[in-house]
Short mmCIF file of C-alpha atoms and ligand atoms in Angstrom, two decimals:
data_model
loop_
_atom_site.label_atom_id
_atom_site.label_comp_id
_atom_site.label_asym_id
_atom_site.label_seq_id
_atom_site.Cartn_x
_atom_site.Cartn_y
_atom_site.Cartn_z
CA MET A 19 59.54 -0.24 -62.76
CA GLY A 20 62.91 -0.09 -60.55
CA ALA A 21 64.13 -1.13 -57.39
CA LYS A 22 62.44 1.23 -54.47
CA ILE A 23 64.99 3.29 -53.16
CA LEU A 24 64.65 3.27 -49.34
CA ALA A 25 66.29 5.63 -46.64
CA ILE A 26 65.89 4.85 -43.29
CA ALA A 27 68.03 7.95 -41.99
CA ASN A 28 67.45 9.65 -38.49
CA GLN A 29 70.22 12.10 -37.66
CA LYS A 30 70.51 10.89 -34.28
CA GLY A 31 73.06 8.76 -33.50
CA GLY A 32 71.69 4.92 -31.82
CA VAL A 33 68.00 5.39 -32.69
CA GLY A 34 68.16 2.23 -33.78
CA LYS A 35 69.02 2.61 -37.83
CA THR A 36 70.62 0.11 -38.83
CA THR A 37 68.65 -1.93 -37.52
CA THR A 38 65.91 -1.75 -38.91
CA SER A 39 68.35 -1.14 -41.95
CA LEU A 40 69.18 -5.12 -41.48
CA PRO A 41 65.87 -6.78 -39.90
CA LEU A 42 63.26 -4.77 -42.39
CA GLY A 43 66.31 -5.84 -45.59
CA SER A 44 66.28 -8.83 -44.84
CA ALA A 45 62.26 -9.51 -43.98
CA LEU A 46 61.49 -7.99 -47.35
CA SER A 47 64.37 -10.70 -49.04
CA ARG A 48 62.46 -13.26 -47.29
CA ARG A 49 59.84 -12.41 -49.24
CA GLY A 50 60.81 -12.75 -52.05
CA LYS A 51 62.23 -9.46 -53.19
CA LYS A 52 65.41 -9.02 -53.81
CA VAL A 53 67.57 -6.70 -51.49
CA LEU A 54 70.59 -4.61 -51.30
CA LEU A 55 71.80 -2.88 -48.49
CA LEU A 56 74.22 0.47 -48.92
CA ASP A 57 76.04 0.97 -45.43
CA LEU A 58 76.63 4.65 -45.95
CA ASP A 59 77.70 5.42 -42.37
CA PRO A 60 81.44 6.03 -42.22
CA HIS A 61 81.56 3.44 -38.95
CA ALA A 62 80.24 0.60 -41.73
CA CYS A 63 78.53 -0.97 -38.39
CA ALA A 64 75.43 -2.99 -41.14
CA THR A 65 78.78 -4.17 -42.51
CA LEU A 66 80.90 -5.22 -39.40
CA HIS A 67 77.58 -6.70 -38.61
CA ALA A 68 77.78 -9.30 -41.66
CA LYS A 69 81.31 -10.39 -41.00
CA ILE A 70 82.94 -8.17 -43.74
CA TYR A 71 85.71 -6.34 -42.72
CA PRO A 72 86.69 -3.34 -44.63
CA GLU A 73 90.14 -2.95 -43.97
CA ASP A 74 90.27 -6.38 -46.08
CA LEU A 75 88.51 -5.67 -48.66
CA GLY A 76 89.56 -3.55 -51.95
CA ALA A 77 87.20 -0.72 -52.41
CA SER A 78 83.86 -0.02 -50.77
CA LEU A 79 80.59 2.52 -51.16
CA TYR A 80 83.48 5.51 -51.35
CA ASP A 81 84.81 4.21 -55.11
CA ILE A 82 81.15 5.11 -56.33
CA PHE A 83 82.03 8.07 -54.36
CA LEU A 84 84.46 9.01 -55.76
CA ALA A 85 84.33 7.29 -59.68
CA GLN A 86 83.17 9.69 -61.97
CA GLU A 87 79.56 9.09 -63.82
CA GLY A 88 80.56 6.78 -67.00
CA VAL A 89 82.10 4.06 -64.18
CA TRP A 90 80.30 3.33 -61.76
CA SER A 91 79.02 0.15 -63.97
CA GLY A 92 82.34 -1.45 -63.82
CA ILE A 93 82.66 -0.73 -59.82
CA TRP A 94 79.57 -1.41 -58.18
CA PRO A 95 79.87 -5.84 -59.49
CA GLY A 96 83.78 -5.28 -57.27
CA ILE A 97 81.79 -4.36 -54.48
CA ILE A 98 78.62 -5.90 -54.19
CA HIS A 99 78.85 -8.80 -51.57
CA PRO A 100 76.26 -11.40 -52.54
CA ALA A 101 73.63 -12.82 -50.31
CA VAL A 102 75.47 -12.36 -46.75
CA LEU A 103 71.78 -12.09 -44.37
CA GLN A 104 69.18 -14.01 -45.32
CA GLY A 105 69.33 -14.19 -49.13
CA MET A 106 70.75 -9.62 -48.78
CA ASP A 107 73.21 -8.56 -50.60
CA LEU A 108 75.19 -5.98 -49.22
CA ALA A 109 77.37 -3.13 -50.28
CA PRO A 110 79.93 -2.20 -47.69
CA GLY A 111 80.78 1.12 -45.73
CA SER A 112 84.50 2.30 -44.76
CA ILE A 113 85.79 5.24 -43.17
CA PRO A 114 86.98 7.74 -45.97
CA LEU A 115 83.24 8.25 -47.13
CA SER A 116 83.10 10.19 -43.43
CA GLU A 117 85.92 12.64 -46.03
CA LEU A 118 83.06 12.75 -48.65
CA GLU A 119 82.17 16.50 -47.48
CA VAL A 120 86.28 17.49 -48.30
CA ASP A 121 86.19 15.81 -51.57
CA PHE A 122 82.74 16.29 -53.23
CA ARG A 123 84.09 20.41 -52.66
CA GLU A 124 84.62 21.21 -56.33
CA ARG A 125 82.09 17.87 -57.50
CA SER A 126 79.21 19.37 -59.49
CA ALA A 127 75.59 18.24 -58.86
CA LYS A 128 77.36 16.52 -55.90
CA GLY A 129 73.11 14.82 -54.34
CA SER A 130 72.88 13.33 -56.48
CA VAL A 131 75.87 10.55 -56.93
CA LEU A 132 74.23 8.45 -55.50
CA ALA A 133 70.97 8.42 -57.42
CA ARG A 134 72.67 8.22 -60.63
CA SER A 135 75.11 6.03 -60.20
CA LEU A 136 71.74 3.44 -58.85
CA GLN A 137 70.71 3.91 -62.42
CA VAL A 138 72.83 1.20 -63.79
CA LEU A 139 73.10 -1.06 -61.03
CA PRO A 140 74.73 -4.76 -61.96
CA ALA A 141 70.82 -6.68 -61.02
CA ARG A 142 67.59 -6.08 -60.50
CA TYR A 143 66.87 -5.61 -57.22
CA ASP A 144 63.24 -4.82 -55.51
CA PHE A 145 64.38 -2.83 -53.25
CA VAL A 146 68.06 -0.71 -52.11
CA VAL A 147 68.03 0.04 -48.35
CA LEU A 148 70.51 2.76 -47.41
CA ASP A 149 71.80 3.06 -44.29
CA CYS A 150 72.28 5.89 -43.65
CA PRO A 151 74.70 8.79 -41.65
CA PRO A 152 74.29 9.84 -38.37
CA HIS A 153 74.93 13.71 -39.42
CA VAL A 154 73.01 15.46 -41.77
CA GLY A 155 75.66 16.58 -44.21
CA ILE A 156 76.61 15.20 -47.71
CA LEU A 157 76.52 11.74 -47.28
CA LEU A 158 73.08 11.83 -46.17
CA VAL A 159 71.62 14.06 -48.56
CA ASN A 160 73.06 11.78 -51.54
CA ALA A 161 70.52 9.81 -49.77
CA LEU A 162 68.21 11.59 -49.62
CA VAL A 163 67.76 12.35 -53.30
CA ALA A 164 67.81 9.26 -54.23
CA ALA A 165 64.82 7.81 -51.38
CA ASP A 166 61.42 6.74 -52.75
CA LEU A 167 60.95 6.68 -48.80
CA LEU A 168 62.14 7.40 -46.45
CA ILE A 169 62.56 6.19 -42.93
CA ILE A 170 62.60 7.32 -40.21
CA PRO A 171 63.00 5.33 -36.14
CA ILE A 172 62.63 7.09 -33.60
CA GLN A 173 63.25 6.30 -29.99
CA THR A 174 60.34 6.23 -27.63
CA ASP A 175 62.59 8.13 -25.17
CA PHE A 176 62.83 11.28 -23.96
CA LEU A 177 64.14 13.81 -26.69
CA ALA A 178 63.28 12.01 -29.50
CA LEU A 179 61.41 14.41 -31.48
CA HIS A 180 63.95 16.49 -30.52
CA GLY A 181 66.96 17.98 -32.78
CA LEU A 182 64.63 15.97 -35.29
CA LYS A 183 63.90 19.39 -36.74
CA LEU A 184 67.44 19.19 -38.85
CA LEU A 185 66.12 16.30 -40.94
CA PHE A 186 63.14 18.30 -41.31
CA ASP A 187 65.15 21.20 -42.37
CA THR A 188 67.60 19.93 -44.66
CA LEU A 189 64.20 18.13 -46.59
CA HIS A 190 62.52 20.92 -47.44
CA THR A 191 65.07 22.31 -48.62
CA LEU A 192 65.72 19.71 -50.82
CA ASN A 193 61.79 19.23 -51.44
CA LYS A 194 62.25 22.66 -53.23
CA VAL A 195 64.83 21.33 -56.34
CA LEU A 196 62.98 18.02 -56.84
CA PRO A 197 60.76 17.12 -59.18
CA SER A 198 58.47 15.47 -56.53
CA PRO A 199 58.78 15.69 -52.08
CA ILE A 200 60.31 13.36 -50.16
CA ARG A 201 57.32 10.44 -48.81
CA TYR A 202 58.90 10.10 -45.05
CA ARG A 203 57.28 7.69 -42.56
CA ALA A 204 58.58 7.52 -38.44
CA VAL A 205 58.76 3.82 -37.13
CA PRO A 206 59.32 3.80 -33.36
CA THR A 207 61.59 1.79 -31.52
CA MET A 208 62.94 0.17 -28.16
CA TYR A 209 59.78 0.71 -26.90
CA ASP A 210 58.96 -0.51 -23.79
CA LYS A 211 55.41 0.11 -22.85
CA ARG A 212 56.50 -0.47 -18.89
CA ALA A 213 58.40 1.75 -19.12
CA LYS A 214 56.18 5.91 -18.57
CA ALA A 215 59.26 7.78 -20.96
CA CYS A 216 58.74 5.55 -23.43
CA THR A 217 53.95 5.37 -23.26
CA ARG A 218 54.76 9.07 -23.10
CA VAL A 219 56.42 9.93 -25.50
CA LEU A 220 54.56 6.79 -28.29
CA ASP A 221 51.49 9.72 -27.52
CA LEU A 222 53.05 12.29 -28.22
CA MET A 223 54.58 11.14 -31.85
CA ARG A 224 50.95 10.61 -33.00
CA ARG A 225 49.53 13.47 -32.04
CA LYS A 226 52.54 15.16 -34.11
CA MET A 227 52.89 13.28 -36.85
CA GLY A 228 50.12 10.55 -36.80
CA HIS A 229 50.14 10.70 -41.23
CA ALA A 230 53.21 9.20 -41.27
CA LEU A 231 53.78 6.79 -38.40
CA PHE A 232 54.11 3.35 -39.14
CA ASN A 233 51.32 1.15 -37.24
CA THR A 234 53.85 -1.42 -36.33
CA ILE A 235 55.80 -0.80 -32.75
CA ILE A 236 59.19 -2.46 -32.63
CA GLY A 237 59.80 -3.04 -29.00
CA VAL A 238 63.26 -3.94 -26.89
CA ASP A 239 64.45 -6.99 -28.08
CA THR A 240 67.68 -8.63 -26.56
CA HIS A 241 67.69 -11.02 -29.96
CA PHE A 242 68.67 -7.73 -32.28
CA ARG A 243 72.20 -7.38 -29.84
CA GLU A 244 72.46 -10.97 -30.19
CA ALA A 245 72.38 -10.74 -33.66
CA SER A 246 75.18 -8.38 -34.31
CA ALA A 247 77.47 -9.74 -32.41
CA LEU A 248 76.99 -13.34 -34.05
CA GLY A 249 77.07 -11.47 -37.43
CA CYS A 250 73.69 -12.62 -38.04
CA THR A 251 69.82 -11.93 -39.09
CA ILE A 252 67.20 -11.84 -35.65
CA TYR A 253 65.56 -14.58 -38.03
CA ASP A 254 68.59 -16.30 -38.01
CA ILE A 255 68.50 -16.93 -33.75
CA ASP A 256 64.32 -16.60 -34.05
CA ALA A 257 62.38 -15.72 -36.49
CA GLN A 258 59.51 -15.63 -33.82
CA SER A 259 60.57 -13.56 -31.45
CA ARG A 260 59.19 -10.09 -30.98
CA GLY A 261 61.58 -8.96 -32.77
CA ALA A 262 61.70 -10.63 -35.63
CA LEU A 263 57.77 -10.42 -36.32
CA SER A 264 57.64 -6.97 -35.43
CA TYR A 265 60.21 -5.98 -38.85
CA ASP A 266 57.53 -8.60 -40.34
CA SER A 267 55.02 -6.13 -40.16
CA LEU A 268 56.49 -3.22 -41.16
CA ALA A 269 57.89 -5.20 -44.29
CA GLU A 270 54.16 -5.45 -45.12
CA GLU A 271 53.88 -2.44 -44.92
CA VAL A 272 55.68 -1.39 -46.56
CA LEU A 273 54.94 -3.71 -49.61
CA THR A 274 51.72 -1.77 -49.75
CA LEU A 275 52.61 1.48 -49.84
CA TRP A 276 53.60 0.54 -53.71
N1 ADP B 313 64.28 -3.05 -30.93
C1 ADP B 313 65.57 -3.11 -30.01
N2 ADP B 313 65.62 -3.13 -28.89
C2 ADP B 313 67.15 -3.73 -28.21
N3 ADP B 313 68.17 -3.18 -28.17
C3 ADP B 313 68.08 -2.76 -29.22
C4 ADP B 313 66.96 -2.41 -30.33
N4 ADP B 313 67.16 -1.58 -30.80
C5 ADP B 313 68.28 -0.88 -31.45
N5 ADP B 313 68.72 -1.73 -29.94
C6 ADP B 313 70.01 -1.54 -29.61
O1 ADP B 313 70.15 -0.02 -29.76
C7 ADP B 313 72.07 -0.13 -29.97
C8 ADP B 313 71.84 1.57 -31.21
O2 ADP B 313 70.78 1.01 -32.36
P1 ADP B 313 71.37 0.54 -33.73
O3 ADP B 313 70.35 0.35 -34.89
O4 ADP B 313 72.93 0.17 -34.16
O5 ADP B 313 71.60 2.71 -33.67
P2 ADP B 313 71.90 3.32 -35.30
O6 ADP B 313 72.06 2.46 -36.34
O7 ADP B 313 70.35 4.23 -35.41
O8 ADP B 313 73.24 4.33 -34.91
C9 ADP B 313 72.82 -1.06 -30.67
O9 ADP B 313 73.33 -1.28 -29.52
C10 ADP B 313 71.01 -2.08 -30.65
O10 ADP B 313 71.68 -3.55 -30.71
MG1 MG B 314 73.51 2.87 -37.44
#
């Protein structure tokens, strides 16, 4: 069985996509799974978090997108950084990823470049985690086409559900042409049970998408910010912290899906 591809996406910025990708990937890695994180965001936050600086690199994921089918297997080994966070490998993102819309104007089968390139990864991965950019475009389409599961982090805050229609419209359009519909689950993030707005939004999420909601709720935890400042994971700081335990629980839920 090939790697399971988890796309972490929401067209909104600052909702916890990167703060889900890194700890979830780490939690899976800590459970003995071989995990590769792909940073699909041109802002490269996950890459920088791992103390990898795109401007110092010869190659990034952008090279995979630009290359033609036959050479992907030769490019992957040069862009994968092994065991950067909790044993997890990482392929960095970089600013030029934002130019893909233009670069791909003439490209055929442009939505399935990533999916096809993942079939020739150099190692046997159990999970590939895709940290997606905060907008709807060719990168998101590539991530969704490749995904075995779409995980949507939703910030439990005012207007959190607003704008999700854009993501679901894209999902429905793709589902019409894909062999099987894209499976998805949402995870509430940055939940603060003392804040009325949070509990109200959580209730609304349960009513609107209860069937597709993970049981795990990610609470507010300052350890996440500390981890990104120090270039490590929340498990390196405190594996028993609330935030670390909540991503353990999310990883357990993900593992039950297959
Ligand atoms: N559960 C959380 N508790 C506290 N801070 C969080 C949490 N999740 C995310 N953050 C913070 O919120 C900001 C945005 O999160 P991030 O994961 O980068 O969002 P996105 O990738 O969706 O743009 C970051 O500064 C991050 O540290
Ligand atoms: Mg991000």
